[in-house]
Short mmCIF file of C-alpha atoms in Angstrom, two decimals:
data_model
loop_
_atom_site.label_atom_id
_atom_site.label_comp_id
_atom_site.label_asym_id
_atom_site.label_seq_id
_atom_site.Cartn_x
_atom_site.Cartn_y
_atom_site.Cartn_z
CA GLU R 124 -5.92 3.48 19.06
CA ALA R 125 -8.41 1.63 16.89
CA GLY R 126 -7.18 0.92 13.38
CA VAL R 127 -8.80 1.43 10.01
CA ALA R 128 -11.97 -0.63 9.79
CA GLN R 129 -13.24 -2.07 6.51
CA SER R 130 -16.19 -4.24 5.59
CA PRO R 131 -16.99 -6.67 4.22
CA ARG R 132 -13.82 -8.77 4.28
CA TYR R 133 -14.86 -10.86 1.30
CA LYS R 134 -17.36 -10.41 -1.49
CA ILE R 135 -18.22 -12.61 -4.44
CA ILE R 136 -20.48 -11.25 -7.17
CA GLU R 137 -21.21 -11.91 -10.79
CA LYS R 138 -20.07 -9.54 -13.51
CA ARG R 139 -22.39 -6.62 -14.16
CA GLN R 140 -23.63 -6.67 -10.56
CA SER R 141 -22.93 -3.83 -8.16
CA VAL R 142 -20.98 -3.86 -4.92
CA ALA R 143 -20.12 -1.40 -2.17
CA PHE R 144 -17.30 -1.27 0.35
CA TRP R 145 -17.18 0.67 3.59
CA CYS R 146 -14.26 2.22 5.44
CA ASN R 147 -13.94 3.91 8.81
CA PRO R 148 -10.53 5.59 9.19
CA ILE R 149 -8.55 6.13 12.34
CA SER R 150 -10.17 8.80 14.45
CA GLY R 151 -8.87 12.24 13.62
CA HIS R 152 -7.26 11.26 10.33
CA ALA R 153 -8.25 13.83 7.76
CA THR R 154 -6.88 12.03 4.71
CA LEU R 155 -8.44 8.86 3.39
CA TYR R 156 -7.27 6.73 0.46
CA TRP R 157 -8.82 3.91 -1.51
CA TYR R 158 -6.42 1.55 -3.25
CA GLN R 159 -6.86 -1.39 -5.58
CA GLN R 160 -4.37 -4.22 -5.13
CA ILE R 161 -4.31 -6.88 -7.79
CA LEU R 162 -2.67 -10.16 -6.84
CA GLY R 163 1.11 -9.93 -7.15
CA GLN R 164 1.17 -6.15 -7.51
CA GLY R 165 1.59 -3.12 -5.32
CA PRO R 166 -1.41 -1.01 -4.35
CA LYS R 167 -2.74 1.41 -6.95
CA LEU R 168 -4.37 4.61 -5.72
CA LEU R 169 -7.97 5.04 -6.84
CA ILE R 170 -9.03 8.13 -4.92
CA GLN R 171 -7.78 10.40 -2.15
CA PHE R 172 -9.99 12.46 0.15
CA GLN R 173 -9.03 15.33 2.41
CA ASN R 174 -11.83 15.62 4.95
CA ASN R 175 -14.94 15.33 2.75
CA GLY R 176 -13.36 16.73 -0.41
CA VAL R 177 -11.73 14.82 -3.26
CA VAL R 178 -8.03 15.59 -3.65
CA ASP R 179 -7.30 13.23 -6.53
CA ASP R 180 -9.48 10.79 -8.42
CA SER R 181 -7.50 10.73 -11.65
CA GLN R 182 -7.10 6.94 -11.59
CA LEU R 183 -10.68 6.13 -10.63
CA PRO R 184 -12.61 4.53 -13.54
CA LYS R 185 -15.48 6.94 -13.19
CA ASP R 186 -17.74 5.15 -15.63
CA ARG R 187 -18.16 2.36 -13.08
CA PHE R 188 -16.51 3.39 -9.80
CA SER R 189 -17.75 6.02 -7.39
CA ALA R 190 -16.72 7.03 -3.89
CA GLU R 191 -17.91 9.41 -1.27
CA ARG R 192 -16.88 10.54 2.16
CA LEU R 193 -19.83 12.27 3.71
CA LYS R 194 -19.11 14.32 6.83
CA GLY R 195 -15.38 13.71 6.40
CA VAL R 196 -15.28 10.45 8.34
CA ASP R 197 -16.62 7.18 6.88
CA SER R 198 -16.24 6.46 3.21
CA THR R 199 -17.87 4.13 0.71
CA LEU R 200 -16.53 2.88 -2.60
CA LYS R 201 -18.99 1.49 -5.13
CA ILE R 202 -18.56 -0.45 -8.35
CA GLN R 203 -21.45 -0.61 -10.79
CA PRO R 204 -21.41 -2.61 -12.99
CA ALA R 205 -18.52 -4.86 -12.03
CA LYS R 206 -16.18 -6.36 -14.62
CA LEU R 207 -13.98 -9.44 -14.36
CA GLU R 208 -10.86 -7.25 -14.18
CA ASP R 209 -12.16 -5.65 -10.98
CA SER R 210 -11.26 -8.79 -9.04
CA ALA R 211 -8.77 -7.49 -6.49
CA VAL R 212 -8.33 -6.48 -2.87
CA TYR R 213 -9.65 -3.01 -2.12
CA LEU R 214 -7.68 -1.33 0.62
CA CYS R 215 -8.61 1.73 2.60
CA ALA R 216 -5.90 3.77 4.29
CA SER R 217 -5.84 6.92 6.36
CA SER R 218 -3.25 9.39 7.49
CA SER R 219 -3.07 12.56 9.50
CA LEU R 220 -1.93 16.01 8.34
CA ARG R 221 -2.15 15.05 4.67
CA GLY R 222 0.44 12.30 5.24
CA VAL R 223 3.37 14.60 5.87
CA ASN R 224 6.17 12.45 7.31
CA GLN R 225 3.61 9.95 8.56
CA PRO R 226 2.92 6.50 7.14
CA GLN R 227 -0.48 5.63 5.82
CA HIS R 228 -2.38 3.19 8.03
CA PHE R 229 -4.23 0.43 6.23
CA GLY R 230 -7.33 -1.60 6.93
CA ASP R 231 -7.51 -5.34 6.32
CA GLY R 232 -9.09 -4.84 2.91
CA THR R 233 -12.02 -6.31 1.04
CA ARG R 234 -11.23 -9.21 -1.26
CA LEU R 235 -13.54 -8.98 -4.28
CA SER R 236 -14.04 -11.89 -6.64
CA ILE R 237 -16.01 -11.41 -9.86
CA LEU R 238 -17.50 -14.53 -11.44
CA GLU D 222 6.33 10.11 -14.06
CA LEU D 223 7.66 8.48 -10.92
CA LYS D 224 8.36 4.76 -11.21
CA VAL D 225 9.42 2.43 -8.42
CA GLU D 226 11.21 -0.85 -9.03
CA GLN D 227 11.98 -3.50 -6.49
CA ASN D 228 14.29 -6.42 -6.85
CA PRO D 229 14.26 -9.23 -6.45
CA LEU D 230 10.53 -9.85 -6.78
CA PHE D 231 10.88 -13.26 -5.16
CA LEU D 232 13.44 -14.50 -2.70
CA SER D 233 13.74 -17.85 -0.99
CA MET D 234 16.40 -18.16 1.65
CA GLN D 235 17.48 -20.23 4.61
CA GLU D 236 17.21 -19.14 8.20
CA GLY D 237 20.35 -17.51 9.51
CA LYS D 238 21.37 -15.95 6.19
CA ASN D 239 21.67 -12.26 5.35
CA TYR D 240 20.09 -10.64 2.31
CA THR D 241 19.16 -7.26 0.86
CA ILE D 242 16.10 -6.07 -1.02
CA TYR D 243 16.56 -3.10 -3.34
CA CYS D 244 14.16 -0.30 -4.20
CA ASN D 245 15.02 2.05 -7.07
CA TYR D 246 12.94 5.06 -8.05
CA SER D 247 13.07 7.21 -11.13
CA THR D 248 12.68 10.82 -10.00
CA THR D 249 13.62 12.94 -7.01
CA SER D 250 11.72 12.19 -3.84
CA ASP D 251 12.23 13.09 -0.21
CA ARG D 252 10.28 10.34 1.52
CA LEU D 253 10.38 6.59 1.23
CA TYR D 254 8.37 4.02 3.14
CA TRP D 255 8.77 0.30 3.71
CA TYR D 256 5.77 -1.88 4.44
CA ARG D 257 5.25 -5.53 5.23
CA GLN D 258 2.26 -7.60 4.09
CA ASP D 259 1.49 -11.10 5.35
CA PRO D 260 -0.72 -13.34 3.17
CA GLY D 261 -4.34 -12.25 3.36
CA LYS D 262 -3.44 -9.42 5.69
CA SER D 263 -3.12 -5.69 5.41
CA LEU D 264 -0.03 -3.54 4.98
CA GLU D 265 1.99 -2.77 8.08
CA SER D 266 4.32 0.21 8.17
CA LEU D 267 7.94 -0.72 8.94
CA PHE D 268 10.08 2.34 8.27
CA VAL D 269 9.77 5.95 7.18
CA LEU D 270 12.96 7.35 5.64
CA LEU D 271 12.99 11.12 5.32
CA SER D 272 16.44 12.23 4.29
CA ASN D 273 19.57 11.25 2.41
CA GLY D 274 21.65 8.84 4.45
CA ALA D 275 18.78 7.95 6.75
CA VAL D 276 19.15 4.57 8.38
CA LYS D 277 16.57 2.88 10.57
CA GLN D 278 16.70 -0.48 12.29
CA GLU D 279 14.12 -2.66 13.95
CA GLY D 280 15.21 -6.08 15.09
CA ARG D 281 16.72 -7.97 12.17
CA LEU D 282 15.60 -5.40 9.60
CA MET D 283 17.55 -2.31 8.62
CA ALA D 284 16.51 0.20 5.98
CA SER D 285 18.60 2.93 4.39
CA LEU D 286 18.06 5.69 1.86
CA ASP D 287 20.41 7.22 -0.70
CA THR D 288 18.48 10.02 -2.39
CA LYS D 289 21.33 10.83 -4.77
CA ALA D 290 21.33 7.29 -6.13
CA ARG D 291 17.52 7.12 -5.80
CA LEU D 292 17.96 3.85 -3.97
CA SER D 293 16.74 2.35 -0.74
CA THR D 294 17.75 -0.98 0.70
CA LEU D 295 16.09 -3.27 3.22
CA HIS D 296 18.67 -5.53 4.80
CA ILE D 297 17.76 -8.69 6.64
CA THR D 298 20.25 -10.02 9.15
CA ALA D 299 20.24 -13.65 10.27
CA ALA D 300 16.80 -14.27 8.83
CA VAL D 301 14.17 -16.14 10.81
CA HIS D 302 11.01 -17.83 9.54
CA ASP D 303 8.74 -15.14 11.07
CA LEU D 304 10.11 -12.59 8.61
CA SER D 305 8.50 -14.44 5.71
CA ALA D 306 6.17 -11.90 4.05
CA THR D 307 5.93 -9.58 1.08
CA TYR D 308 7.84 -6.34 1.48
CA PHE D 309 6.84 -3.18 -0.39
CA CYS D 310 8.62 0.10 -0.79
CA ALA D 311 6.62 3.22 -1.57
CA VAL D 312 7.94 6.59 -2.65
CA ASN D 313 6.34 9.96 -2.10
CA THR D 314 5.49 11.73 -5.35
CA GLY D 315 6.73 15.05 -4.06
CA ASP D 316 3.56 16.90 -4.90
CA SER D 317 1.35 18.63 -2.39
CA ASN D 318 -0.96 15.64 -2.11
CA TYR D 319 1.76 13.42 -0.57
CA GLN D 320 0.72 10.43 -2.59
CA LEU D 321 2.74 7.25 -2.78
CA ILE D 322 3.89 5.25 -5.77
CA TRP D 323 4.40 1.60 -4.85
CA GLY D 324 6.84 -1.04 -5.94
CA ALA D 325 5.55 -4.45 -6.99
CA GLY D 326 6.72 -6.05 -3.76
CA THR D 327 9.33 -8.64 -2.85
CA LYS D 328 7.95 -11.97 -1.70
CA LEU D 329 10.34 -13.34 0.88
CA ILE D 330 10.22 -16.98 1.97
CA ILE D 331 12.52 -18.03 4.76
CA LYS D 332 12.91 -21.76 5.19
CA PRO D 333 13.59 -23.21 8.63
#
């Protein structure tokens, strides 16, 4: 089966600019996650979707980050305006049946550098 | 609040040696996951441990779970260079959202 697809792979922007990331989960996976992974740390959950609804966005900095999952398939994560501390890898993951007993499957991530 | 601690955070070892990575977590959980991450790559699922006493093995890697001690171990037998990577454990929060709390990762370097 095709894996989780993410684009772009790399992005370099200046602070205060905006950026958007795209994710296409594994076909049939109802649950989609966006994580932020700072160098040397484990992933930190930003937002979790179940189909096209938000399950948890408690750790999403809503003053600058937004995410949507229209039609319950693809998802986009946006940062506007970006800050230096947003430099990280943004990982998208998906799982079936709300992740019960199944691992989350990850995309290759988008490496974001803020200048 | 669930916290997950891994140790060591960095490990350099010679090929052919055995070693164990430890994953401790702070509150009750019924699911624990081990992942591998190569530099610049994504996270690859290695093991899913679902019950106390669970043991899973794949090649030179063996993972176990002791829910009473809130401890999981990832044992490496006769290490080879290809196992060099960062290994993460992640623990299910136990709520209905099935979210994971991640350890900081153990960077493993195996020297030929």
